[in-house]
PDB file of C-alpha atoms in Angstrom:
ATOM      1  CA  UNK A 252      -0.078 -15.094 -18.339  1.00 63.00           C
ATOM      2  CA  UNK A 253      -0.887 -14.559 -14.657  1.00 75.00           C
ATOM      3  CA  UNK A 254       2.171 -14.472 -12.415  1.00 85.00           C
ATOM      4  CA  UNK A 255       2.616 -17.215  -9.832  1.00 91.00           C
ATOM      5  CA  UNK A 256       3.432 -16.517  -6.200  1.00 92.00           C
ATOM      6  CA  UNK A 257       2.255 -15.952  -2.649  1.00 94.00           C
ATOM      7  CA  UNK A 258       0.154 -12.968  -1.627  1.00 95.00           C
ATOM      8  CA  UNK A 259       0.133 -11.772   1.991  1.00 96.00           C
ATOM      9  CA  UNK A 260      -3.215 -10.161   2.831  1.00 97.00           C
ATOM     10  CA  UNK A 261      -4.279  -8.360   6.014  1.00 97.00           C
ATOM     11  CA  UNK A 262      -7.896  -9.499   6.257  1.00 97.00           C
ATOM     12  CA  UNK A 263     -10.285  -6.990   7.855  1.00 96.00           C
ATOM     13  CA  UNK A 264     -13.137  -7.958  10.129  1.00 95.00           C
ATOM     14  CA  UNK A 265     -16.571  -8.644   8.664  1.00 91.00           C
ATOM     15  CA  UNK A 266     -15.545 -10.682   5.610  1.00 92.00           C
ATOM     16  CA  UNK A 267     -14.676 -14.348   5.205  1.00 90.00           C
ATOM     17  CA  UNK A 268     -11.464 -15.907   3.980  1.00 92.00           C
ATOM     18  CA  UNK A 269     -13.418 -17.084   0.946  1.00 92.00           C
ATOM     19  CA  UNK A 270     -14.356 -13.459   0.239  1.00 94.00           C
ATOM     20  CA  UNK A 271     -10.646 -12.620   0.108  1.00 95.00           C
ATOM     21  CA  UNK A 272     -10.047 -15.488  -2.323  1.00 94.00           C
ATOM     22  CA  UNK A 273     -12.931 -14.305  -4.528  1.00 94.00           C
ATOM     23  CA  UNK A 274     -11.526 -10.754  -4.611  1.00 94.00           C
ATOM     24  CA  UNK A 275      -8.069 -12.125  -5.380  1.00 93.00           C
ATOM     25  CA  UNK A 276      -9.408 -14.125  -8.313  1.00 94.00           C
ATOM     26  CA  UNK A 277     -11.001 -11.032  -9.803  1.00 93.00           C
ATOM     27  CA  UNK A 278      -8.000  -8.817  -9.100  1.00 90.00           C
ATOM     28  CA  UNK A 279      -5.377 -11.260 -10.434  1.00 90.00           C
ATOM     29  CA  UNK A 280      -7.482 -12.558 -13.321  1.00 89.00           C
ATOM     30  CA  UNK A 281      -7.285 -16.266 -12.491  1.00 91.00           C
ATOM     31  CA  UNK A 282      -9.376 -18.975 -10.882  1.00 92.00           C
ATOM     32  CA  UNK A 283      -6.329 -20.872  -9.605  1.00 93.00           C
ATOM     33  CA  UNK A 284      -6.149 -19.266  -6.159  1.00 94.00           C
ATOM     34  CA  UNK A 285      -6.422 -20.681  -2.656  1.00 92.00           C
ATOM     35  CA  UNK A 286      -5.541 -19.750   0.904  1.00 94.00           C
ATOM     36  CA  UNK A 287      -3.630 -21.287   3.815  1.00 91.00           C
ATOM     37  CA  UNK A 288      -5.637 -21.291   7.036  1.00 85.00           C
ATOM     38  CA  UNK A 289      -9.159 -19.932   7.456  1.00 87.00           C
ATOM     39  CA  UNK A 290      -9.831 -16.817   9.523  1.00 90.00           C
ATOM     40  CA  UNK A 291     -13.309 -16.316  10.977  1.00 86.00           C
ATOM     41  CA  UNK A 292     -15.293 -13.258   9.782  1.00 87.00           C
ATOM     42  CA  UNK A 293     -14.708 -11.606  13.179  1.00 89.00           C
ATOM     43  CA  UNK A 294     -10.953 -12.206  13.011  1.00 93.00           C
ATOM     44  CA  UNK A 295      -8.425  -9.980  11.278  1.00 97.00           C
ATOM     45  CA  UNK A 296      -4.833 -10.375  10.224  1.00 97.00           C
ATOM     46  CA  UNK A 297      -2.585 -12.463   8.059  1.00 97.00           C
ATOM     47  CA  UNK A 298      -4.152 -14.593   5.346  1.00 97.00           C
ATOM     48  CA  UNK A 299      -1.743 -16.239   2.917  1.00 96.00           C
ATOM     49  CA  UNK A 300      -3.091 -16.562  -0.616  1.00 96.00           C
ATOM     50  CA  UNK A 301      -1.485 -18.751  -3.270  1.00 94.00           C
ATOM     51  CA  UNK A 302      -1.699 -17.733  -6.931  1.00 93.00           C
ATOM     52  CA  UNK A 303      -1.362 -20.141  -9.864  1.00 93.00           C
ATOM     53  CA  UNK A 304       1.398 -22.768  -9.415  1.00 91.00           C
ATOM     54  CA  UNK A 305       2.257 -21.417  -5.964  1.00 91.00           C
ATOM     55  CA  UNK A 306      -0.993 -22.943  -4.651  1.00 92.00           C
ATOM     56  CA  UNK A 307       1.046 -26.160  -4.338  1.00 92.00           C
ATOM     57  CA  UNK A 308       2.932 -24.556  -1.458  1.00 92.00           C
ATOM     58  CA  UNK A 309      -0.205 -23.935   0.598  1.00 93.00           C
ATOM     59  CA  UNK A 310      -0.182 -27.516   1.913  1.00 92.00           C
ATOM     60  CA  UNK A 311       3.170 -26.841   3.579  1.00 92.00           C
ATOM     61  CA  UNK A 312       2.268 -23.343   4.809  1.00 94.00           C
ATOM     62  CA  UNK A 313      -0.921 -24.550   6.514  1.00 92.00           C
ATOM     63  CA  UNK A 314       1.172 -26.703   8.833  1.00 92.00           C
ATOM     64  CA  UNK A 315       3.353 -23.825  10.076  1.00 94.00           C
ATOM     65  CA  UNK A 316       3.073 -22.490  13.626  1.00 96.00           C
ATOM     66  CA  UNK A 317       1.192 -19.245  14.167  1.00 97.00           C
ATOM     67  CA  UNK A 318       0.986 -16.177  16.398  1.00 98.00           C
ATOM     68  CA  UNK A 319      -2.239 -14.479  17.473  1.00 98.00           C
ATOM     69  CA  UNK A 320      -3.235 -11.409  19.448  1.00 98.00           C
ATOM     70  CA  UNK A 321      -6.580 -11.893  21.183  1.00 98.00           C
ATOM     71  CA  UNK A 322      -8.940 -10.527  23.801  1.00 98.00           C
ATOM     72  CA  UNK A 323     -10.601 -13.117  26.023  1.00 98.00           C
ATOM     73  CA  UNK A 324     -13.737 -12.065  27.902  1.00 98.00           C
ATOM     74  CA  UNK A 325     -14.327 -14.021  31.074  1.00 98.00           C
ATOM     75  CA  UNK A 326     -17.842 -14.013  32.537  1.00 97.00           C
ATOM     76  CA  UNK A 327     -20.021 -15.355  29.713  1.00 97.00           C
ATOM     77  CA  UNK A 328     -20.238 -18.157  27.174  1.00 96.00           C
ATOM     78  CA  UNK A 329     -21.614 -17.854  23.644  1.00 93.00           C
ATOM     79  CA  UNK A 330     -22.872 -20.262  21.006  1.00 87.00           C
ATOM     80  CA  UNK A 331     -19.780 -19.663  18.852  1.00 87.00           C
ATOM     81  CA  UNK A 332     -17.150 -19.119  21.572  1.00 91.00           C
ATOM     82  CA  UNK A 333     -16.732 -15.586  20.243  1.00 91.00           C
ATOM     83  CA  UNK A 334     -18.579 -12.270  20.198  1.00 92.00           C
ATOM     84  CA  UNK A 335     -20.493 -13.150  17.004  1.00 87.00           C
ATOM     85  CA  UNK A 336     -22.578 -15.750  18.845  1.00 86.00           C
ATOM     86  CA  UNK A 337     -25.539 -15.474  21.197  1.00 89.00           C
ATOM     87  CA  UNK A 338     -24.854 -15.389  24.934  1.00 95.00           C
ATOM     88  CA  UNK A 339     -25.668 -18.741  26.542  1.00 93.00           C
ATOM     89  CA  UNK A 340     -24.605 -18.283  30.168  1.00 96.00           C
ATOM     90  CA  UNK A 341     -23.490 -15.358  32.306  1.00 97.00           C
ATOM     91  CA  UNK A 342     -21.564 -15.622  35.552  1.00 97.00           C
ATOM     92  CA  UNK A 343     -22.537 -13.784  38.718  1.00 95.00           C
ATOM     93  CA  UNK A 344     -20.534 -10.771  39.842  1.00 94.00           C
ATOM     94  CA  UNK A 345     -19.305 -12.785  42.835  1.00 95.00           C
ATOM     95  CA  UNK A 346     -18.034 -15.588  40.611  1.00 96.00           C
ATOM     96  CA  UNK A 347     -16.212 -13.091  38.393  1.00 96.00           C
ATOM     97  CA  UNK A 348     -14.642 -11.434  41.429  1.00 96.00           C
ATOM     98  CA  UNK A 349     -13.462 -14.841  42.617  1.00 96.00           C
ATOM     99  CA  UNK A 350     -11.458 -15.250  39.389  1.00 97.00           C
ATOM    100  CA  UNK A 351      -8.331 -13.629  40.792  1.00 97.00           C
ATOM    101  CA  UNK A 352      -5.271 -12.793  38.732  1.00 97.00           C
ATOM    102  CA  UNK A 353      -3.483 -15.736  40.336  1.00 97.00           C
ATOM    103  CA  UNK A 354      -6.268 -18.163  39.378  1.00 98.00           C
ATOM    104  CA  UNK A 355      -6.335 -16.789  35.836  1.00 98.00           C
ATOM    105  CA  UNK A 356      -2.579 -17.252  35.427  1.00 98.00           C
ATOM    106  CA  UNK A 357      -2.814 -20.764  36.851  1.00 98.00           C
ATOM    107  CA  UNK A 358      -5.582 -21.549  34.354  1.00 98.00           C
ATOM    108  CA  UNK A 359      -3.466 -20.259  31.489  1.00 98.00           C
ATOM    109  CA  UNK A 360      -0.551 -22.401  32.650  1.00 98.00           C
ATOM    110  CA  UNK A 361      -2.825 -25.457  32.367  1.00 97.00           C
ATOM    111  CA  UNK A 362      -3.508 -24.528  28.734  1.00 98.00           C
ATOM    112  CA  UNK A 363       0.153 -24.062  27.810  1.00 98.00           C
ATOM    113  CA  UNK A 364       2.395 -26.753  26.351  1.00 98.00           C
ATOM    114  CA  UNK A 365       1.176 -29.948  24.722  1.00 98.00           C
ATOM    115  CA  UNK A 366      -2.550 -30.094  25.430  1.00 97.00           C
ATOM    116  CA  UNK A 367      -5.648 -31.978  24.319  1.00 96.00           C
ATOM    117  CA  UNK A 368      -8.188 -29.590  22.828  1.00 95.00           C
ATOM    118  CA  UNK A 369     -11.743 -30.052  21.547  1.00 91.00           C
ATOM    119  CA  UNK A 370     -12.189 -27.634  18.612  1.00 86.00           C
ATOM    120  CA  UNK A 371     -15.007 -25.110  18.622  1.00 81.00           C
ATOM    121  CA  UNK A 372     -18.215 -26.547  17.187  1.00 76.00           C
ATOM    122  CA  UNK A 373     -18.382 -23.730  14.645  1.00 71.00           C
ATOM    123  CA  UNK A 374     -15.000 -24.612  13.158  1.00 70.00           C
ATOM    124  CA  UNK A 375     -14.290 -25.508   9.526  1.00 69.00           C
ATOM    125  CA  UNK A 376     -13.593 -29.142  10.451  1.00 73.00           C
ATOM    126  CA  UNK A 377     -15.544 -31.574   8.285  1.00 72.00           C
ATOM    127  CA  UNK A 378     -17.995 -34.012   9.850  1.00 70.00           C
ATOM    128  CA  UNK A 379     -19.367 -36.618   7.417  1.00 67.00           C
ATOM    129  CA  UNK A 380     -18.247 -34.430   4.534  1.00 70.00           C
ATOM    130  CA  UNK A 381     -19.832 -31.225   5.832  1.00 71.00           C
ATOM    131  CA  UNK A 382     -18.291 -28.267   7.671  1.00 72.00           C
ATOM    132  CA  UNK A 383     -19.054 -28.296  11.392  1.00 70.00           C
ATOM    133  CA  UNK A 384     -20.224 -24.667  11.333  1.00 68.00           C
ATOM    134  CA  UNK A 385     -22.735 -25.449   8.569  1.00 70.00           C
ATOM    135  CA  UNK A 386     -24.179 -28.331  10.589  1.00 66.00           C
ATOM    136  CA  UNK A 387     -24.455 -26.166  13.711  1.00 66.00           C
ATOM    137  CA  UNK A 388     -26.328 -23.489  11.767  1.00 67.00           C
ATOM    138  CA  UNK A 389     -28.728 -26.200  10.570  1.00 67.00           C
ATOM    139  CA  UNK A 390     -29.445 -27.142  14.172  1.00 68.00           C
ATOM    140  CA  UNK A 391     -27.481 -30.388  14.075  1.00 69.00           C
ATOM    141  CA  UNK A 392     -25.687 -31.341  17.299  1.00 70.00           C
ATOM    142  CA  UNK A 393     -21.988 -31.724  16.520  1.00 72.00           C
ATOM    143  CA  UNK A 394     -19.486 -33.621  18.649  1.00 75.00           C
ATOM    144  CA  UNK A 395     -15.867 -33.069  17.664  1.00 79.00           C
ATOM    145  CA  UNK A 396     -13.006 -35.245  18.847  1.00 85.00           C
ATOM    146  CA  UNK A 397     -10.199 -33.833  20.959  1.00 90.00           C
ATOM    147  CA  UNK A 398      -6.862 -33.369  19.257  1.00 92.00           C
ATOM    148  CA  UNK A 399      -3.326 -32.818  20.481  1.00 96.00           C
ATOM    149  CA  UNK A 400      -2.001 -29.282  19.902  1.00 96.00           C
ATOM    150  CA  UNK A 401       0.942 -27.297  21.236  1.00 98.00           C
ATOM    151  CA  UNK A 402       0.680 -23.833  22.799  1.00 98.00           C
ATOM    152  CA  UNK A 403       4.241 -22.555  23.235  1.00 98.00           C
ATOM    153  CA  UNK A 404       3.215 -19.141  24.553  1.00 98.00           C
ATOM    154  CA  UNK A 405      -0.024 -18.004  26.201  1.00 98.00           C
ATOM    155  CA  UNK A 406       0.891 -14.648  27.694  1.00 98.00           C
ATOM    156  CA  UNK A 407      -1.276 -11.969  29.280  1.00 98.00           C
ATOM    157  CA  UNK A 408      -0.390  -8.416  28.280  1.00 98.00           C
ATOM    158  CA  UNK A 409      -3.239  -6.659  30.106  1.00 98.00           C
ATOM    159  CA  UNK A 410      -6.111  -7.436  32.493  1.00 98.00           C
ATOM    160  CA  UNK A 411      -9.170  -5.149  32.621  1.00 98.00           C
ATOM    161  CA  UNK A 412     -11.910  -5.808  35.183  1.00 96.00           C
ATOM    162  CA  UNK A 413     -15.551  -4.769  34.925  1.00 93.00           C
ATOM    163  CA  UNK A 414     -18.472  -5.433  37.253  1.00 89.00           C
ATOM    164  CA  UNK A 415     -19.566  -8.599  35.469  1.00 94.00           C
ATOM    165  CA  UNK A 416     -16.612  -9.537  33.274  1.00 97.00           C
ATOM    166  CA  UNK A 417     -12.830  -9.618  32.921  1.00 98.00           C
ATOM    167  CA  UNK A 418     -11.070  -8.833  29.645  1.00 98.00           C
ATOM    168  CA  UNK A 419      -7.650 -10.360  29.014  1.00 98.00           C
ATOM    169  CA  UNK A 420      -5.408  -9.185  26.190  1.00 98.00           C
ATOM    170  CA  UNK A 421      -3.154 -12.106  25.288  1.00 98.00           C
ATOM    171  CA  UNK A 422      -0.488 -13.245  22.851  1.00 98.00           C
ATOM    172  CA  UNK A 423      -0.559 -16.881  21.723  1.00 98.00           C
ATOM    173  CA  UNK A 424       2.097 -18.827  19.834  1.00 98.00           C
ATOM    174  CA  UNK A 425       0.745 -22.213  18.815  1.00 98.00           C
ATOM    175  CA  UNK A 426       0.900 -25.138  16.445  1.00 97.00           C
ATOM    176  CA  UNK A 427      -1.289 -25.495  13.396  1.00 93.00           C
ATOM    177  CA  UNK A 428      -4.778 -26.704  14.292  1.00 91.00           C
ATOM    178  CA  UNK A 429      -5.011 -24.796  17.593  1.00 95.00           C
ATOM    179  CA  UNK A 430      -8.278 -22.939  18.126  1.00 94.00           C
ATOM    180  CA  UNK A 431      -7.901 -19.702  20.094  1.00 96.00           C
ATOM    181  CA  UNK A 432     -11.660 -19.628  20.675  1.00 94.00           C
ATOM    182  CA  UNK A 433     -11.346 -23.008  22.355  1.00 95.00           C
ATOM    183  CA  UNK A 434      -8.585 -21.659  24.608  1.00 97.00           C
ATOM    184  CA  UNK A 435     -10.925 -18.831  25.674  1.00 97.00           C
ATOM    185  CA  UNK A 436     -13.775 -21.288  26.212  1.00 96.00           C
ATOM    186  CA  UNK A 437     -11.656 -23.707  28.231  1.00 97.00           C
ATOM    187  CA  UNK A 438     -10.017 -20.986  30.335  1.00 98.00           C
ATOM    188  CA  UNK A 439     -13.443 -19.639  31.286  1.00 98.00           C
ATOM    189  CA  UNK A 440     -14.761 -23.129  32.000  1.00 97.00           C
ATOM    190  CA  UNK A 441     -11.810 -23.903  34.256  1.00 97.00           C
ATOM    191  CA  UNK A 442     -12.452 -20.719  36.245  1.00 97.00           C
ATOM    192  CA  UNK A 443     -16.175 -21.461  36.496  1.00 97.00           C
ATOM    193  CA  UNK A 444     -17.237 -18.214  34.801  1.00 97.00           C
ATOM    194  CA  UNK A 445     -17.287 -19.034  31.094  1.00 97.00           C
ATOM    195  CA  UNK A 446     -15.263 -17.339  28.399  1.00 97.00           C
ATOM    196  CA  UNK A 447     -15.248 -16.297  24.766  1.00 97.00           C
ATOM    197  CA  UNK A 448     -13.231 -14.166  22.330  1.00 97.00           C
ATOM    198  CA  UNK A 449     -14.053 -10.549  21.587  1.00 97.00           C
ATOM    199  CA  UNK A 450     -11.021  -9.906  19.349  1.00 97.00           C
ATOM    200  CA  UNK A 451      -8.676 -12.108  17.337  1.00 97.00           C
ATOM    201  CA  UNK A 452      -5.831 -11.058  15.061  1.00 98.00           C
ATOM    202  CA  UNK A 453      -3.329 -13.396  13.382  1.00 98.00           C
ATOM    203  CA  UNK A 454       0.057 -11.734  13.101  1.00 98.00           C
ATOM    204  CA  UNK A 455       2.318 -14.551  11.910  1.00 97.00           C
ATOM    205  CA  UNK A 456       2.287 -17.816   9.979  1.00 96.00           C
ATOM    206  CA  UNK A 457       5.682 -19.505   9.998  1.00 94.00           C
ATOM    207  CA  UNK A 458       8.182 -17.028   8.593  1.00 93.00           C
ATOM    208  CA  UNK A 459       5.503 -14.712   7.169  1.00 95.00           C
ATOM    209  CA  UNK A 460       4.456 -11.628   9.158  1.00 96.00           C
ATOM    210  CA  UNK A 461       1.365  -9.435   8.861  1.00 97.00           C
ATOM    211  CA  UNK A 462       3.678  -6.392   8.792  1.00 97.00           C
ATOM    212  CA  UNK A 463       4.417  -7.294   5.153  1.00 96.00           C
ATOM    213  CA  UNK A 464       0.769  -7.869   4.190  1.00 96.00           C
ATOM    214  CA  UNK A 465      -1.398  -5.642   2.017  1.00 96.00           C
ATOM    215  CA  UNK A 466      -5.004  -4.558   2.695  1.00 96.00           C
ATOM    216  CA  UNK A 467      -7.772  -6.179   0.657  1.00 94.00           C
ATOM    217  CA  UNK A 468      -8.026  -3.070  -1.528  1.00 93.00           C
ATOM    218  CA  UNK A 469      -4.352  -3.458  -2.460  1.00 93.00           C
ATOM    219  CA  UNK A 470      -4.523  -7.028  -3.776  1.00 93.00           C
ATOM    220  CA  UNK A 471      -4.471  -6.075  -7.459  1.00 90.00           C
ATOM    221  CA  UNK A 472      -1.256  -4.026  -7.285  1.00 90.00           C
ATOM    222  CA  UNK A 473       0.509  -6.081  -4.604  1.00 90.00           C
ATOM    223  CA  UNK A 474       3.872  -7.644  -5.332  1.00 91.00           C
ATOM    224  CA  UNK A 475       3.814 -11.424  -5.042  1.00 91.00           C
ATOM    225  CA  UNK A 476       6.355 -13.370  -3.024  1.00 89.00           C
ATOM    226  CA  UNK A 477       8.000 -15.605  -5.627  1.00 90.00           C
ATOM    227  CA  UNK A 478       7.415 -19.375  -5.348  1.00 86.00           C
ATOM    228  CA  UNK A 479      11.154 -19.870  -4.767  1.00 86.00           C
ATOM    229  CA  UNK A 480      11.301 -17.322  -1.929  1.00 87.00           C
ATOM    230  CA  UNK A 481       8.092 -18.684  -0.394  1.00 87.00           C
ATOM    231  CA  UNK A 482       9.369 -22.266  -0.567  1.00 83.00           C
ATOM    232  CA  UNK A 483      12.656 -21.198   1.015  1.00 86.00           C
ATOM    233  CA  UNK A 484      10.809 -19.498   3.882  1.00 84.00           C
ATOM    234  CA  UNK A 485       8.768 -22.631   4.577  1.00 83.00           C
ATOM    235  CA  UNK A 486      11.005 -25.554   3.607  1.00 80.00           C
ATOM    236  CA  UNK A 487      14.509 -24.134   3.761  1.00 77.00           C
ATOM    237  CA  UNK A 488      17.096 -23.993   0.993  1.00 77.00           C
ATOM    238  CA  UNK A 489      19.663 -26.430  -0.396  1.00 76.00           C
ATOM    239  CA  UNK A 490      22.143 -25.226  -3.001  1.00 77.00           C
ATOM    240  CA  UNK A 491      23.116 -27.784  -5.672  1.00 76.00           C
ATOM    241  CA  UNK A 492      25.205 -27.813  -8.812  1.00 79.00           C
ATOM    242  CA  UNK A 493      23.760 -27.063 -12.245  1.00 84.00           C
ATOM    243  CA  UNK A 494      23.997 -30.759 -13.161  1.00 79.00           C
ATOM    244  CA  UNK A 495      22.068 -31.846 -10.076  1.00 80.00           C
ATOM    245  CA  UNK A 496      19.498 -29.091 -10.630  1.00 78.00           C
ATOM    246  CA  UNK A 497      18.970 -30.336 -14.182  1.00 84.00           C
ATOM    247  CA  UNK A 498      18.519 -33.917 -12.978  1.00 79.00           C
ATOM    248  CA  UNK A 499      16.011 -32.806 -10.362  1.00 76.00           C
ATOM    249  CA  UNK A 500      14.006 -30.886 -12.953  1.00 79.00           C
ATOM    250  CA  UNK A 501      13.858 -34.062 -15.018  1.00 85.00           C
ATOM    251  CA  UNK A 502      12.590 -36.052 -12.052  1.00 82.00           C
ATOM    252  CA  UNK A 503      15.754 -38.086 -11.556  1.00 83.00           C
ATOM    253  CA  UNK A 504      16.855 -39.444  -8.218  1.00 84.00           C
ATOM    254  CA  UNK A 505      20.085 -37.891  -6.977  1.00 78.00           C
ATOM    255  CA  UNK A 506      22.467 -38.734  -4.163  1.00 76.00           C
ATOM    256  CA  UNK A 507      21.683 -36.800  -0.989  1.00 70.00           C
ATOM    257  CA  UNK A 508      24.282 -34.219   0.096  1.00 66.00           C
ATOM    258  CA  UNK A 509      26.392 -35.100   3.122  1.00 61.00           C
ATOM    259  CA  UNK A 510      24.331 -33.048   5.582  1.00 55.00           C
ATOM    260  CA  UNK A 511      21.246 -35.105   4.696  1.00 52.00           C
ATOM    261  CA  UNK A 512      22.897 -38.523   5.081  1.00 48.00           C
TER     262      UNK A 512
END
């Protein structure tokens, strides 16, 4: 019988999240596998994979906050808001020069906190039952609705200037549903030079860190996080007596402990 649990995978660039799931199914010998939170093919980093009964926990993990490392290139827009797309517009050298460090930091401040964000058109959001990125590839014009998200940290770690572009290395802490590509797009739009991502790496989902993840080639031998430990990391823990535990297993209603009154 296939063991149940959570697998932390460090996804490399160039493959999809679905590719990781397919490899996990072959490696673990089961079809009952899913993941919490899609990473684009260009992106790397933490992908949480649920195996067997632990797939039930993925619903709760998806809603956790996340941390990303990213590089934003100011000076051009692309069809996908990242380096995988075709360049649509390019700013003049004068316009790029006018995007001073002070203006960049002011633009980032406007994108920090509770904000309204229109997701990237090549996101996995469904429109009339189809993924937005599939519709875009078919040439269909997609209009996505803005949604409220929270960016608790949008911090620059380095600024590198070229003749026709500016690269920003940033760290972003954000709520579930935040699109880092959209932050790059909107920052560039606010500065009048355009922007897109050239690098994206997810380092944390809730209490799970990429430092404890395994490479794709290590999926078969990797130790699973037990469902109990994974649930504790996401939902917290409440110790109860053996009698109450038995009643809960049998689906009975029990009186809430004092701290939950």
